[in-house]
Amino acid sequence: MSKKLIVVFILVIILTLPLSSEAKQLLVNGNFENGWDSWTFMYNQQNWSPLDLPGGKKALRCWWDGGVKQVVPVVPGKAYKFKANVFVPAGGDKDNWTCWISLSWYVAGNNRLGTAWSIPVQDGKRGNWVTYDSGIQVAPRTATFACVDFGIYQNGAKPANPTDFDNFS
């Protein structure tokens, strides 16, 4: 084989390899097509229900106050990207409640390293589906898993409700 052919062959292999900074899909059932399979309720499960959307799609609906999470393994140093769609209706009290989505890193033994990304979505556009994007987040060198959580928390206030969550990826 000629040296040029070997160089071309090696370049083709290198160019087809995935980049290490490429984001990896974190979640299972992030579109909620299987209800809340693969998700765990943090509190107030009774305030959640599956939601049928037009076109036969599904979402999760929180009627008042509750939290949901999913824990997934991660590879230290690998890049991950997180997106979620949220519908927060108009209304609700101005203060003493929050609607959030977040991504946190953990090490073995359930020790939290910190929050990679978190946003209070009640401050965003109301009355429409809004996509929130974490951008690329790199798992810390000691991280063994990540936790994605979302929900509504109120402290004696009336949150805007119901709030809908879909297309977590």
PDB file of C-alpha atoms in Angstrom:
ATOM      1  CA  MET A   1       0.000   0.000   0.000  1.00  0.00           C
ATOM      2  CA  SER A   2       1.224   3.490  -0.737  1.00  0.00           C
ATOM      3  CA  LYS A   3       1.962   5.929   2.057  1.00  0.00           C
ATOM      4  CA  LYS A   4      -0.644   8.385   0.683  1.00  0.00           C
ATOM      5  CA  LEU A   5      -3.360   5.741   0.803  1.00  0.00           C
ATOM      6  CA  ILE A   6      -2.479   4.877   4.417  1.00  0.00           C
ATOM      7  CA  VAL A   7      -2.585   8.574   5.402  1.00  0.00           C
ATOM      8  CA  VAL A   8      -5.984   9.003   3.708  1.00  0.00           C
ATOM      9  CA  PHE A   9      -7.279   5.856   5.426  1.00  0.00           C
ATOM     10  CA  ILE A  10      -6.129   7.112   8.851  1.00  0.00           C
ATOM     11  CA  LEU A  11      -7.704  10.543   8.249  1.00  0.00           C
ATOM     12  CA  VAL A  12     -11.030   8.942   7.307  1.00  0.00           C
ATOM     13  CA  ILE A  13     -11.009   6.929  10.546  1.00  0.00           C
ATOM     14  CA  ILE A  14     -10.124   9.988  12.660  1.00  0.00           C
ATOM     15  CA  LEU A  15     -12.800  12.158  11.023  1.00  0.00           C
ATOM     16  CA  THR A  16     -15.526   9.576  11.612  1.00  0.00           C
ATOM     17  CA  LEU A  17     -14.788   9.128  15.323  1.00  0.00           C
ATOM     18  CA  PRO A  18     -17.164  10.952  17.695  1.00  0.00           C
ATOM     19  CA  LEU A  19     -15.754  14.015  19.391  1.00  0.00           C
ATOM     20  CA  SER A  20     -15.203  13.759  23.131  1.00  0.00           C
ATOM     21  CA  SER A  21     -17.111  17.018  23.637  1.00  0.00           C
ATOM     22  CA  GLU A  22     -20.197  15.613  21.934  1.00  0.00           C
ATOM     23  CA  ALA A  23     -23.209  15.676  24.251  1.00  0.00           C
ATOM     24  CA  LYS A  24     -24.741  12.349  25.317  1.00  0.00           C
ATOM     25  CA  GLN A  25     -28.456  11.671  25.886  1.00  0.00           C
ATOM     26  CA  LEU A  26     -29.006  11.575  29.643  1.00  0.00           C
ATOM     27  CA  LEU A  27     -32.617  10.617  30.214  1.00  0.00           C
ATOM     28  CA  VAL A  28     -34.944   7.663  29.742  1.00  0.00           C
ATOM     29  CA  ASN A  29     -38.573   8.459  28.830  1.00  0.00           C
ATOM     30  CA  GLY A  30     -37.865  12.189  28.731  1.00  0.00           C
ATOM     31  CA  ASN A  31     -40.885  12.728  26.493  1.00  0.00           C
ATOM     32  CA  PHE A  32     -43.167  11.030  29.063  1.00  0.00           C
ATOM     33  CA  GLU A  33     -44.741   8.808  26.388  1.00  0.00           C
ATOM     34  CA  ASN A  34     -44.703   6.056  29.044  1.00  0.00           C
ATOM     35  CA  GLY A  35     -46.133   8.242  31.802  1.00  0.00           C
ATOM     36  CA  TRP A  36     -43.664   8.620  34.633  1.00  0.00           C
ATOM     37  CA  ASP A  37     -41.730   5.387  33.972  1.00  0.00           C
ATOM     38  CA  SER A  38     -38.047   5.960  34.892  1.00  0.00           C
ATOM     39  CA  TRP A  39     -38.959   9.037  36.973  1.00  0.00           C
ATOM     40  CA  THR A  40     -39.222   9.209  40.779  1.00  0.00           C
ATOM     41  CA  PHE A  41     -41.492  11.524  42.729  1.00  0.00           C
ATOM     42  CA  MET A  42     -39.641  13.679  45.222  1.00  0.00           C
ATOM     43  CA  TYR A  43     -42.835  14.809  46.937  1.00  0.00           C
ATOM     44  CA  ASN A  44     -46.613  15.130  46.405  1.00  0.00           C
ATOM     45  CA  GLN A  45     -47.146  12.422  43.785  1.00  0.00           C
ATOM     46  CA  GLN A  46     -50.891  13.013  44.095  1.00  0.00           C
ATOM     47  CA  ASN A  47     -50.451  16.432  42.426  1.00  0.00           C
ATOM     48  CA  TRP A  48     -49.102  14.944  39.156  1.00  0.00           C
ATOM     49  CA  SER A  49     -50.883  13.342  36.228  1.00  0.00           C
ATOM     50  CA  PRO A  50     -50.080  12.273  32.668  1.00  0.00           C
ATOM     51  CA  LEU A  51     -51.289  14.768  30.070  1.00  0.00           C
ATOM     52  CA  ASP A  52     -52.512  13.910  26.559  1.00  0.00           C
ATOM     53  CA  LEU A  53     -51.304  16.434  24.006  1.00  0.00           C
ATOM     54  CA  PRO A  54     -52.588  16.919  20.449  1.00  0.00           C
ATOM     55  CA  GLY A  55     -51.263  14.346  17.994  1.00  0.00           C
ATOM     56  CA  GLY A  56     -51.213  11.554  20.573  1.00  0.00           C
ATOM     57  CA  LYS A  57     -48.151  12.881  22.437  1.00  0.00           C
ATOM     58  CA  LYS A  58     -47.810  12.891  26.224  1.00  0.00           C
ATOM     59  CA  ALA A  59     -46.472  15.242  28.906  1.00  0.00           C
ATOM     60  CA  LEU A  60     -46.545  15.456  32.714  1.00  0.00           C
ATOM     61  CA  ARG A  61     -48.795  17.926  34.479  1.00  0.00           C
ATOM     62  CA  CYS A  62     -48.325  19.310  37.979  1.00  0.00           C
ATOM     63  CA  TRP A  63     -51.578  20.591  39.442  1.00  0.00           C
ATOM     64  CA  TRP A  64     -50.195  22.357  42.492  1.00  0.00           C
ATOM     65  CA  ASP A  65     -47.005  21.502  44.361  1.00  0.00           C
ATOM     66  CA  GLY A  66     -44.649  18.582  43.644  1.00  0.00           C
ATOM     67  CA  GLY A  67     -41.259  17.439  42.432  1.00  0.00           C
ATOM     68  CA  VAL A  68     -39.994  14.722  40.083  1.00  0.00           C
ATOM     69  CA  LYS A  69     -36.458  13.479  39.406  1.00  0.00           C
ATOM     70  CA  GLN A  70     -34.426  11.010  37.384  1.00  0.00           C
ATOM     71  CA  VAL A  71     -30.963   9.797  38.351  1.00  0.00           C
ATOM     72  CA  VAL A  72     -28.645   8.644  35.553  1.00  0.00           C
ATOM     73  CA  PRO A  73     -25.041   7.414  35.426  1.00  0.00           C
ATOM     74  CA  VAL A  74     -22.460   9.740  33.888  1.00  0.00           C
ATOM     75  CA  VAL A  75     -18.857   9.428  32.770  1.00  0.00           C
ATOM     76  CA  PRO A  76     -16.465  11.910  34.420  1.00  0.00           C
ATOM     77  CA  GLY A  77     -15.154  14.445  31.916  1.00  0.00           C
ATOM     78  CA  LYS A  78     -17.859  13.697  29.330  1.00  0.00           C
ATOM     79  CA  ALA A  79     -20.091  16.456  27.991  1.00  0.00           C
ATOM     80  CA  TYR A  80     -23.861  16.385  28.458  1.00  0.00           C
ATOM     81  CA  LYS A  81     -26.598  18.694  27.250  1.00  0.00           C
ATOM     82  CA  PHE A  82     -30.007  19.065  28.822  1.00  0.00           C
ATOM     83  CA  LYS A  83     -33.193  20.553  27.354  1.00  0.00           C
ATOM     84  CA  ALA A  84     -36.755  20.710  28.605  1.00  0.00           C
ATOM     85  CA  ASN A  85     -40.063  22.202  27.481  1.00  0.00           C
ATOM     86  CA  VAL A  86     -42.270  23.804  30.111  1.00  0.00           C
ATOM     87  CA  PHE A  87     -45.698  25.429  29.915  1.00  0.00           C
ATOM     88  CA  VAL A  88     -46.365  27.833  32.805  1.00  0.00           C
ATOM     89  CA  PRO A  89     -49.794  29.475  32.554  1.00  0.00           C
ATOM     90  CA  ALA A  90     -50.516  33.083  33.456  1.00  0.00           C
ATOM     91  CA  GLY A  91     -51.690  33.761  36.997  1.00  0.00           C
ATOM     92  CA  GLY A  92     -50.671  32.670  40.431  1.00  0.00           C
ATOM     93  CA  ASP A  93     -49.312  34.745  43.279  1.00  0.00           C
ATOM     94  CA  LYS A  94     -46.299  36.927  42.561  1.00  0.00           C
ATOM     95  CA  ASP A  95     -44.112  35.601  45.392  1.00  0.00           C
ATOM     96  CA  ASN A  96     -43.482  32.539  47.600  1.00  0.00           C
ATOM     97  CA  TRP A  97     -43.522  29.892  44.879  1.00  0.00           C
ATOM     98  CA  THR A  98     -41.163  28.617  42.213  1.00  0.00           C
ATOM     99  CA  CYS A  99     -41.259  26.355  39.200  1.00  0.00           C
ATOM    100  CA  TRP A 100     -37.803  24.969  38.404  1.00  0.00           C
ATOM    101  CA  ILE A 101     -35.752  22.572  36.309  1.00  0.00           C
ATOM    102  CA  SER A 102     -32.192  21.618  37.273  1.00  0.00           C
ATOM    103  CA  LEU A 103     -29.239  19.319  36.633  1.00  0.00           C
ATOM    104  CA  SER A 104     -26.883  18.351  39.486  1.00  0.00           C
ATOM    105  CA  TRP A 105     -23.765  16.144  39.728  1.00  0.00           C
ATOM    106  CA  TYR A 106     -23.211  13.484  42.410  1.00  0.00           C
ATOM    107  CA  VAL A 107     -20.513  11.059  43.535  1.00  0.00           C
ATOM    108  CA  ALA A 108     -20.982   7.555  44.925  1.00  0.00           C
ATOM    109  CA  GLY A 109     -22.724   7.514  48.281  1.00  0.00           C
ATOM    110  CA  ASN A 110     -25.267  10.118  47.135  1.00  0.00           C
ATOM    111  CA  ASN A 111     -22.932  13.028  47.891  1.00  0.00           C
ATOM    112  CA  ARG A 112     -23.846  16.092  45.856  1.00  0.00           C
ATOM    113  CA  LEU A 113     -21.004  17.845  44.057  1.00  0.00           C
ATOM    114  CA  GLY A 114     -23.122  20.792  42.999  1.00  0.00           C
ATOM    115  CA  THR A 115     -25.679  22.103  40.574  1.00  0.00           C
ATOM    116  CA  ALA A 116     -24.543  22.302  36.963  1.00  0.00           C
ATOM    117  CA  TRP A 117     -27.600  24.192  35.758  1.00  0.00           C
ATOM    118  CA  SER A 118     -30.846  25.426  37.321  1.00  0.00           C
ATOM    119  CA  ILE A 119     -33.480  27.882  36.225  1.00  0.00           C
ATOM    120  CA  PRO A 120     -36.638  29.252  37.872  1.00  0.00           C
ATOM    121  CA  VAL A 121     -38.983  28.889  34.895  1.00  0.00           C
ATOM    122  CA  GLN A 122     -41.863  30.837  36.459  1.00  0.00           C
ATOM    123  CA  ASP A 123     -39.910  33.982  35.526  1.00  0.00           C
ATOM    124  CA  GLY A 124     -39.988  33.064  31.825  1.00  0.00           C
ATOM    125  CA  LYS A 125     -42.627  33.613  29.186  1.00  0.00           C
ATOM    126  CA  ARG A 126     -46.093  32.567  30.362  1.00  0.00           C
ATOM    127  CA  GLY A 127     -48.930  30.922  28.445  1.00  0.00           C
ATOM    128  CA  ASN A 128     -46.680  29.205  25.855  1.00  0.00           C
ATOM    129  CA  TRP A 129     -44.391  26.203  25.698  1.00  0.00           C
ATOM    130  CA  VAL A 130     -40.841  27.419  26.313  1.00  0.00           C
ATOM    131  CA  THR A 131     -37.672  25.373  25.679  1.00  0.00           C
ATOM    132  CA  TYR A 132     -34.922  25.710  28.276  1.00  0.00           C
ATOM    133  CA  ASP A 133     -31.396  24.606  27.301  1.00  0.00           C
ATOM    134  CA  SER A 134     -28.494  24.005  29.691  1.00  0.00           C
ATOM    135  CA  GLY A 135     -25.854  24.241  26.985  1.00  0.00           C
ATOM    136  CA  ILE A 136     -22.955  21.796  27.196  1.00  0.00           C
ATOM    137  CA  GLN A 137     -22.209  20.685  30.767  1.00  0.00           C
ATOM    138  CA  VAL A 138     -19.121  18.590  31.500  1.00  0.00           C
ATOM    139  CA  ALA A 139     -19.359  16.038  34.305  1.00  0.00           C
ATOM    140  CA  PRO A 140     -16.749  16.743  37.016  1.00  0.00           C
ATOM    141  CA  ARG A 141     -13.839  14.305  37.248  1.00  0.00           C
ATOM    142  CA  THR A 142     -15.311  12.644  40.366  1.00  0.00           C
ATOM    143  CA  ALA A 143     -18.977  12.540  39.247  1.00  0.00           C
ATOM    144  CA  THR A 144     -20.621   9.131  38.987  1.00  0.00           C
ATOM    145  CA  PHE A 145     -24.214  10.182  38.345  1.00  0.00           C
ATOM    146  CA  ALA A 146     -26.428  13.151  37.581  1.00  0.00           C
ATOM    147  CA  CYS A 147     -29.879  14.075  38.817  1.00  0.00           C
ATOM    148  CA  VAL A 148     -32.386  15.964  36.697  1.00  0.00           C
ATOM    149  CA  ASP A 149     -35.264  17.328  38.745  1.00  0.00           C
ATOM    150  CA  PHE A 150     -38.184  19.651  38.179  1.00  0.00           C
ATOM    151  CA  GLY A 151     -41.433  20.739  39.729  1.00  0.00           C
ATOM    152  CA  ILE A 152     -43.284  23.400  41.638  1.00  0.00           C
ATOM    153  CA  TYR A 153     -42.706  24.465  45.224  1.00  0.00           C
ATOM    154  CA  GLN A 154     -45.021  26.834  47.045  1.00  0.00           C
ATOM    155  CA  ASN A 155     -44.845  28.235  50.536  1.00  0.00           C
ATOM    156  CA  GLY A 156     -48.374  29.349  51.347  1.00  0.00           C
ATOM    157  CA  ALA A 157     -48.833  30.884  47.894  1.00  0.00           C
ATOM    158  CA  LYS A 158     -50.944  30.018  44.876  1.00  0.00           C
ATOM    159  CA  PRO A 159     -48.655  28.937  42.015  1.00  0.00           C
ATOM    160  CA  ALA A 160     -49.643  29.339  38.379  1.00  0.00           C
ATOM    161  CA  ASN A 161     -51.236  25.999  37.667  1.00  0.00           C
ATOM    162  CA  PRO A 162     -51.483  23.540  36.123  1.00  0.00           C
ATOM    163  CA  THR A 163     -47.905  23.567  34.820  1.00  0.00           C
ATOM    164  CA  ASP A 164     -46.861  21.107  32.100  1.00  0.00           C
ATOM    165  CA  PHE A 165     -43.453  19.496  31.453  1.00  0.00           C
ATOM    166  CA  ASP A 166     -42.324  17.659  28.296  1.00  0.00           C
ATOM    167  CA  ASN A 167     -39.459  16.684  25.968  1.00  0.00           C
ATOM    168  CA  PHE A 168     -36.677  16.397  28.529  1.00  0.00           C
ATOM    169  CA  SER A 169     -33.511  15.302  26.793  1.00  0.00           C
TER     170      SER A 169
END
